[in-house]
XYZ file of C-alpha atoms in Angstrom:
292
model
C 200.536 3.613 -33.048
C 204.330 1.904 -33.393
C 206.236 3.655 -31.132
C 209.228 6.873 -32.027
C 211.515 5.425 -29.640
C 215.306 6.480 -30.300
C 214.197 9.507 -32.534
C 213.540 12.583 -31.755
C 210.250 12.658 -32.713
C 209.476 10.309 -29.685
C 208.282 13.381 -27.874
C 205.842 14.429 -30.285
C 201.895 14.261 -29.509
C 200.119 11.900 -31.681
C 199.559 13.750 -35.459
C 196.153 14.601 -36.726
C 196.954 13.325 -39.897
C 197.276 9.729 -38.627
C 193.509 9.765 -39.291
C 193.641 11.929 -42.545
C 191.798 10.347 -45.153
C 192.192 12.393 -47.889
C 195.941 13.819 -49.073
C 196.226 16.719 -51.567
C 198.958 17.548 -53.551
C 200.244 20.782 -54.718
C 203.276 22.497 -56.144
C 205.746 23.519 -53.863
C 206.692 26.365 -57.149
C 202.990 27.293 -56.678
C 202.988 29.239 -53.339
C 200.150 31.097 -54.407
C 198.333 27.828 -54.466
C 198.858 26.784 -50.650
C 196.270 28.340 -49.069
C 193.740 27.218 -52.130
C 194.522 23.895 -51.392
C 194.307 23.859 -47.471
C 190.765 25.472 -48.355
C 189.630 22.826 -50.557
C 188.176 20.079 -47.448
C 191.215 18.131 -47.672
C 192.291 16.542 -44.466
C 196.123 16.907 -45.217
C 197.553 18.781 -48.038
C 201.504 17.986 -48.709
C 203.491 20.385 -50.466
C 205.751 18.798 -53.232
C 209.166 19.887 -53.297
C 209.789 16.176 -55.754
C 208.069 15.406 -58.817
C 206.339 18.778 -59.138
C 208.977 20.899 -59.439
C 211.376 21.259 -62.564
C 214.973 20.655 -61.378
C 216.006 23.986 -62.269
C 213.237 24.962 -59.880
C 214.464 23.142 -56.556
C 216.109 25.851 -54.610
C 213.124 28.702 -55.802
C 210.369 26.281 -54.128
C 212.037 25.395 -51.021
C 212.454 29.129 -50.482
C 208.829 30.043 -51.307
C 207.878 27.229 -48.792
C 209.881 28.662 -46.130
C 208.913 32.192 -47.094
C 204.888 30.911 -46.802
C 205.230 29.521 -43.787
C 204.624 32.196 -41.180
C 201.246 32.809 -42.882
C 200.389 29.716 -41.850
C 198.247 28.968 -38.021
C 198.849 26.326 -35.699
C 196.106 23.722 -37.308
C 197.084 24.876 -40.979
C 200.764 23.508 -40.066
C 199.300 20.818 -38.195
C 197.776 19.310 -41.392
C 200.580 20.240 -43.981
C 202.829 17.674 -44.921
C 206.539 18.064 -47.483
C 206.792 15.791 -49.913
C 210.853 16.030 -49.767
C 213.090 14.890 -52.860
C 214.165 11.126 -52.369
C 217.551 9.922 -50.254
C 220.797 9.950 -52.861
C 219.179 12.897 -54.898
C 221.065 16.585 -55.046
C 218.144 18.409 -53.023
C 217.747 15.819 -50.564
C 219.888 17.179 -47.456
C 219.007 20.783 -48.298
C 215.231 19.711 -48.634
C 215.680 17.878 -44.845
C 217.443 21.116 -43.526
C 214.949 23.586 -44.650
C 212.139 21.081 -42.769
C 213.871 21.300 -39.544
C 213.184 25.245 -39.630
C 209.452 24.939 -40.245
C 207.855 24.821 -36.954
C 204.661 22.816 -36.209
C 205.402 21.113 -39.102
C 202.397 17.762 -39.550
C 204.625 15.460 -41.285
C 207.609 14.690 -43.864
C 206.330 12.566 -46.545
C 209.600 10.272 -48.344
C 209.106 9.393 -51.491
C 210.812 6.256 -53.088
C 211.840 4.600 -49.652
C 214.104 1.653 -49.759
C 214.988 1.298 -46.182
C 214.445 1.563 -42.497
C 217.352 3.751 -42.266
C 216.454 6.143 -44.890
C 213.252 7.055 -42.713
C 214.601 7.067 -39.805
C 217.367 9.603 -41.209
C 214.753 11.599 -41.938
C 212.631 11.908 -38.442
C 215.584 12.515 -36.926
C 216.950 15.474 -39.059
C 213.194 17.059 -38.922
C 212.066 15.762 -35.699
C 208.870 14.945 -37.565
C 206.867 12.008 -38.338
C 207.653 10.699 -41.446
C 205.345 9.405 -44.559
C 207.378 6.763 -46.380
C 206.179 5.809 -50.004
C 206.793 2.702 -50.998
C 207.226 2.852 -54.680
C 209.856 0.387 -56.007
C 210.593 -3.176 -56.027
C 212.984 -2.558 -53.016
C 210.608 -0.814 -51.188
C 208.125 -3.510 -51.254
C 210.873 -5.858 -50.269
C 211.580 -3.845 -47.031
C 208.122 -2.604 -46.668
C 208.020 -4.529 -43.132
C 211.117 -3.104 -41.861
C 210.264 0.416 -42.988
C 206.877 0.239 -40.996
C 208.851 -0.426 -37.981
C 211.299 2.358 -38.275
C 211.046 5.298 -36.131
C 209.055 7.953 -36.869
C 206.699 6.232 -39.268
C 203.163 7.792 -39.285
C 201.598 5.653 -41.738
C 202.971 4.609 -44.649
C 202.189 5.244 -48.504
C 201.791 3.769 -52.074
C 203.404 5.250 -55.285
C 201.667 2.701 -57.181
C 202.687 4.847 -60.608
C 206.278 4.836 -60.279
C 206.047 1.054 -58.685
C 204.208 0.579 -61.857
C 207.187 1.504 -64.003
C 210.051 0.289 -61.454
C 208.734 -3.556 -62.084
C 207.328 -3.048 -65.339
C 204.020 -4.075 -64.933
C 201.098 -3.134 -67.296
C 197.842 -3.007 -65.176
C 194.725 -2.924 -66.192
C 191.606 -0.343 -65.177
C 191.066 -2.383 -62.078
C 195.181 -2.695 -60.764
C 194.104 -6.205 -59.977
C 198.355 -6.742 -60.734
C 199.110 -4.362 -57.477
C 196.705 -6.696 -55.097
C 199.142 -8.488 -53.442
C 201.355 -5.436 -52.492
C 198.404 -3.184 -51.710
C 197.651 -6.436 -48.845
C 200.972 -6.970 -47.851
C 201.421 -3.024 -46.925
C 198.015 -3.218 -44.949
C 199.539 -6.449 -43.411
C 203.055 -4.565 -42.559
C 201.095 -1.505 -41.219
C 199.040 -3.722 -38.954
C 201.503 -5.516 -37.872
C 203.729 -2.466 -36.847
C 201.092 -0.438 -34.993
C 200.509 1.992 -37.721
C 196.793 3.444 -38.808
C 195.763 2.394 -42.137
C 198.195 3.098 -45.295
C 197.345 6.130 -47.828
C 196.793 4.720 -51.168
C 197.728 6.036 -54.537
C 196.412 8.639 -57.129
C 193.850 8.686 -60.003
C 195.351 10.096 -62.465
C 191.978 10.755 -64.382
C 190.999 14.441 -62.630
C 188.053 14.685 -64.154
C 186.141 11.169 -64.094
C 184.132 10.980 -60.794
C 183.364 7.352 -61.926
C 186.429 6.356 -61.831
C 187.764 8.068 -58.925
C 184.555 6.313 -57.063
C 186.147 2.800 -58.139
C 189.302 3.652 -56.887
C 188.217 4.867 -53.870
C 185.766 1.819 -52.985
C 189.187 -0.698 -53.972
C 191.288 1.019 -51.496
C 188.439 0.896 -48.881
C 188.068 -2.348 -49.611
C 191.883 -3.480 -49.262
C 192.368 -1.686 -45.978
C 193.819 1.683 -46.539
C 192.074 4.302 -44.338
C 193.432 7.229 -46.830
C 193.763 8.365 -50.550
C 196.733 10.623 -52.269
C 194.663 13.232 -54.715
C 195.936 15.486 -57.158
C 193.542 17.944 -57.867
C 191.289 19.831 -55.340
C 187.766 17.694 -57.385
C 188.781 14.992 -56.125
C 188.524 15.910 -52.055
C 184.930 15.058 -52.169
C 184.474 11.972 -53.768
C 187.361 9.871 -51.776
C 186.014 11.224 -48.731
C 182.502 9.678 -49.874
C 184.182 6.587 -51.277
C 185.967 5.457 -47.764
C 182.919 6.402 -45.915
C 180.564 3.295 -45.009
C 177.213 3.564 -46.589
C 173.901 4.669 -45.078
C 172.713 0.939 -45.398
C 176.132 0.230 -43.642
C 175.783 2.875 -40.537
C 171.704 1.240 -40.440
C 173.205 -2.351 -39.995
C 175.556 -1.239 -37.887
C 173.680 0.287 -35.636
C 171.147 -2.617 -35.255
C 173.466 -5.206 -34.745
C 174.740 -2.733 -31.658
C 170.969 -2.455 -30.571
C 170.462 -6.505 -31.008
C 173.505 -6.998 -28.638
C 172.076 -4.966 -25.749
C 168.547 -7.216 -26.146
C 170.562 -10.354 -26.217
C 172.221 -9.435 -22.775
C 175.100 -11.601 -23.771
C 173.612 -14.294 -25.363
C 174.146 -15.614 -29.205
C 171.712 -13.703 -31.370
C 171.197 -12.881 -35.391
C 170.785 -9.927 -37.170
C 169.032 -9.972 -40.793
C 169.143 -13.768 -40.245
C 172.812 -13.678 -39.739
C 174.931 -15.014 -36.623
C 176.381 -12.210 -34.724
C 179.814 -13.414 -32.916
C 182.410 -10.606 -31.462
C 184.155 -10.355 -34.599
C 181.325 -8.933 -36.453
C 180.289 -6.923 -33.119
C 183.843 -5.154 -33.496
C 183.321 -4.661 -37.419
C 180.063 -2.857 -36.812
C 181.551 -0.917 -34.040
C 184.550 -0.240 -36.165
C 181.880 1.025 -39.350
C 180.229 3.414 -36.810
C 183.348 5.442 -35.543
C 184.815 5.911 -39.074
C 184.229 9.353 -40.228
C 180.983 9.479 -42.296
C 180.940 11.393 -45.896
C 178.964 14.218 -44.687
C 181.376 15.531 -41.842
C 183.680 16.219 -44.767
């Protein structure tokens, strides 16, 4: 993972949600609804102090978060992320400031980032990890130099509000947001980082569609999914997991290699070289659907 150095949250042990492949939102207004949604199987559940919340609402939820919090154990707090209100907003310093009081705190997550120095500003004045979301024209432009800021964990697509910043109209498949969903895989690869977090489905109800949304991200190289109701826990946790048939071919390429004692060999009447032995190694140590 890219390194914290000159932040404070150097010193902090590797997060558990650097492997989190499924991120649930809920209200940060909603207090009654924290404890729902860190029941629900999701890996990480951030708690939205941004676009959830009315602005006449602000101060109310970042009180009821800070009231919550000593209800909360060690692991609960370990998996909770804040989704804070962006840099050059109103609630922005007072959203940092409450953060630095919650302890054991997983991760801030930074909507709209532009800039290394927006994150970085962050980690430091939580001594967290942060979770930048790249969701504007500049963000993509500095997407590189955001991944290498301290304190990234991983970074994040807004593809809605991206959507609207460059004024594209996609269609069902988002084949429009390809090239920025590869160039953030590229940037987090190339910093160190585990896989990026895609976007939502917005469509809460249509397994179908959450499948194919899914499947794209696993396909593109994001290890993760942002959801927005608790239904859709399930079915992104299926989606990034490789298949049965997957695991199977996996598993007898693995067996093939000890028989060929080092020597070329074929599997299914395909060559086997080391990049496809590290593929199937990689397919058998990701998290399978039913350890959900």
């Amino acid at each position: 993972m890219h390194s914290l150095s000159a932040s404070p949250a150097q010193s902090l042990p590797p997060s558990k949600l650097s492997q989190a492949r499924s991120f649930l939102f809920v209200p940060g207004n909603r207090p009654e609804r924290f404890a729902k949604a860190l029941d629900s199987g999701a890996d990480a559940v951030i708690i939205d102090l941004e676009d959830a919340v009315p602005l006449d609402a602000k101060d109310a939820a970042r009180t009821a978060l800070a009231q919550a919090w000593p209800e909360f154990d060690a692991d609960q707090r370990a998996r909770l992320l804040v989704r804070v209100n962006p840099a050059g907003t109103p609630w922005h310093e007072a959203d940092l400031a409450a953060l630095g009081g919650l302890p054991g705190l997983g991760a801030l997550m930074l909507p709209k980032a532009e800039n290394a120095q927006q994150v970085e500003h962050a980690a430091q004045a939580c001594s967290v990890p942060v979770l930048p979301l790249i969701e504007s024209a500049e963000g993509v432009g500095q997407m590189e130099s955001i991944a290498r800021a301290p304190g990234v964990l991983r970074l994040g697509l807004g593809h809605i509000d991206l959507q609207a910043d460059l004024r594209i109209v996609c269609g069902p498949d988002e084949a429009e947001l390809a090239p920025v969903r590869l160039a953030m895989v590229v940037a987090s690869r190339r910093a160190g980082l585990p896989a990026p977090v895609d976007g939502v489905t917005t469509a809460t109800t249509d397994a179908q569609v959450l499948a194919q949304d899914a499947q794209r991200s696993r396909r593109f190289g994001f290890g993760a999914k942002l959801c927005i109701h608790p239904a859709q826990v399930s079915g992104v946790h299926q989606a990034l997991a490789p298949t049965e048939a997957e695991c199977a071919w996996a598993e007898r390429v693995l067996a093939a290699e000890a028989q060929a004692h080092g020597g070329a060999f074929s599997v299914d009447g395909k060559m086997v070289d080391p990049p496809v032995l590290l593929l199937a190694r990689q397919m058998l140590q990701t998290p399978r659907a039913s350890l959900a």
